[in-house]
């Protein structure tokens, strides 16, 4: 039997290695890369049955492919979701989760502190199709409540938020959404499926950019939407199938094989991020060190309730504003300047002049993005080498 069923109630580390594997007639040990746009049918009748849905099976890679299906099944098992759909990028997953639900006249609520492209979809794209949005301070549950209208259809949030690492009470927001007859979508990129389980906290849908920790080695773009079977069938499947932002089988194969090592990498990177945060806190050139795993995070109590561990990211406020931040970044010898995160290589980003450059100074201030803010993504290098690199660069400020 090529596909032996797995026992129930397995832990994440085991699911990451085995869940979703579909072995072909050759019984390969490593998951196969099915680099094909489609499939042939033995007879015209079989083709007819596939298209009518009377017979399960693969048809066309825009909406299903064996390698992509393995990746989707493994992600769904890890997340505890009924179904998953992979997409070409994280933004394709965010867009599908937001465009697939509302119709003209509906309303969407989200926090101000969002990834720049998510902000574009909510503030600029949806309104062009008659879907209005309200932006709130994510940490203030009263603002979420006050934003509700009779036509509110969905809430969207990111926690911890990029790049400030501020946290939103997911269970609290889910309750407000459901009382309003709306759904909640959570972008869980910063927490990873290992440290935060939005579906268990009441969210209806979870999205990831798998470009980040899932690939974890900076190679491929990808995304995934996870929810109940019904949510995916009603809001996501047809939108993706007909509009076409599909994950390529090649990228799915990279992501699938990367999942095998996700827990080892994320655990190590989280531990290292904590060591970096502890080492930099109190340095005279670090005005602020924000790390979700530290007791001095402004929302430490909430983090203790909804996250299993901190994050692979640290935010620091470097003294001297933009000039100080640039001196710090330019003095680094190991960590590199880039905009990816969750990568094996430690990376630093200056949000005010890169990922959030498009915003006005007022918008950045409202989101807590100061000119001295630098986001650190801890990689897989030895933590002592990294701590020495960051401390030496701070000394140079
Ligand atoms: C990177 C990122 C995205 C977008 O993902 P892409 O794969 O770059 O399209 C969305 N949300 C968050 C929080 C991200 O960090």
PDB file of C-alpha atoms in Angstrom, residues 107-109 134 136 141-153 155 173 175-182:
ATOM      1  CA  UNK A 107     -17.685  46.490   5.158  1.00  0.00           C
ATOM      2  CA  UNK A 108     -14.301  45.300   6.477  1.00  0.00           C
ATOM      3  CA  UNK A 109     -12.472  46.177   9.733  1.00  0.00           C
ATOM      4  CA  UNK A 134     -12.493  51.017   8.866  1.00  0.00           C
ATOM      5  CA  UNK A 136      -8.712  50.739  14.203  1.00  0.00           C
ATOM      6  CA  UNK A 141     -11.088  46.032  21.658  1.00  0.00           C
ATOM      7  CA  UNK A 142     -13.520  48.956  22.129  1.00  0.00           C
ATOM      8  CA  UNK A 143     -12.447  50.367  18.764  1.00  0.00           C
ATOM      9  CA  UNK A 144     -13.170  47.026  17.044  1.00  0.00           C
ATOM     10  CA  UNK A 145     -16.613  47.020  18.672  1.00  0.00           C
ATOM     11  CA  UNK A 146     -17.305  50.641  17.707  1.00  0.00           C
ATOM     12  CA  UNK A 147     -16.320  49.986  14.066  1.00  0.00           C
ATOM     13  CA  UNK A 148     -19.029  47.351  13.553  1.00  0.00           C
ATOM     14  CA  UNK A 149     -21.846  48.235  11.123  1.00  0.00           C
ATOM     15  CA  UNK A 150     -24.842  46.143  10.057  1.00  0.00           C
ATOM     16  CA  UNK A 151     -23.002  45.399   6.774  1.00  0.00           C
ATOM     17  CA  UNK A 152     -19.672  44.377   8.408  1.00  0.00           C
ATOM     18  CA  UNK A 153     -18.619  41.163   6.723  1.00  0.00           C
ATOM     19  CA  UNK A 155     -12.322  41.395  10.291  1.00  0.00           C
ATOM     20  CA  UNK A 173     -11.617  40.170  18.320  1.00  0.00           C
ATOM     21  CA  UNK A 175     -15.905  37.191  19.771  1.00  0.00           C
ATOM     22  CA  UNK A 176     -16.721  40.723  18.555  1.00  0.00           C
ATOM     23  CA  UNK A 177     -16.654  39.538  14.918  1.00  0.00           C
ATOM     24  CA  UNK A 178     -18.990  36.621  15.569  1.00  0.00           C
ATOM     25  CA  UNK A 179     -21.415  38.754  17.603  1.00  0.00           C
ATOM     26  CA  UNK A 180     -21.558  41.044  14.565  1.00  0.00           C
ATOM     27  CA  UNK A 181     -22.189  38.103  12.212  1.00  0.00           C
ATOM     28  CA  UNK A 182     -18.767  38.677  10.625  1.00  0.00           C
TER      29      UNK A 182
END
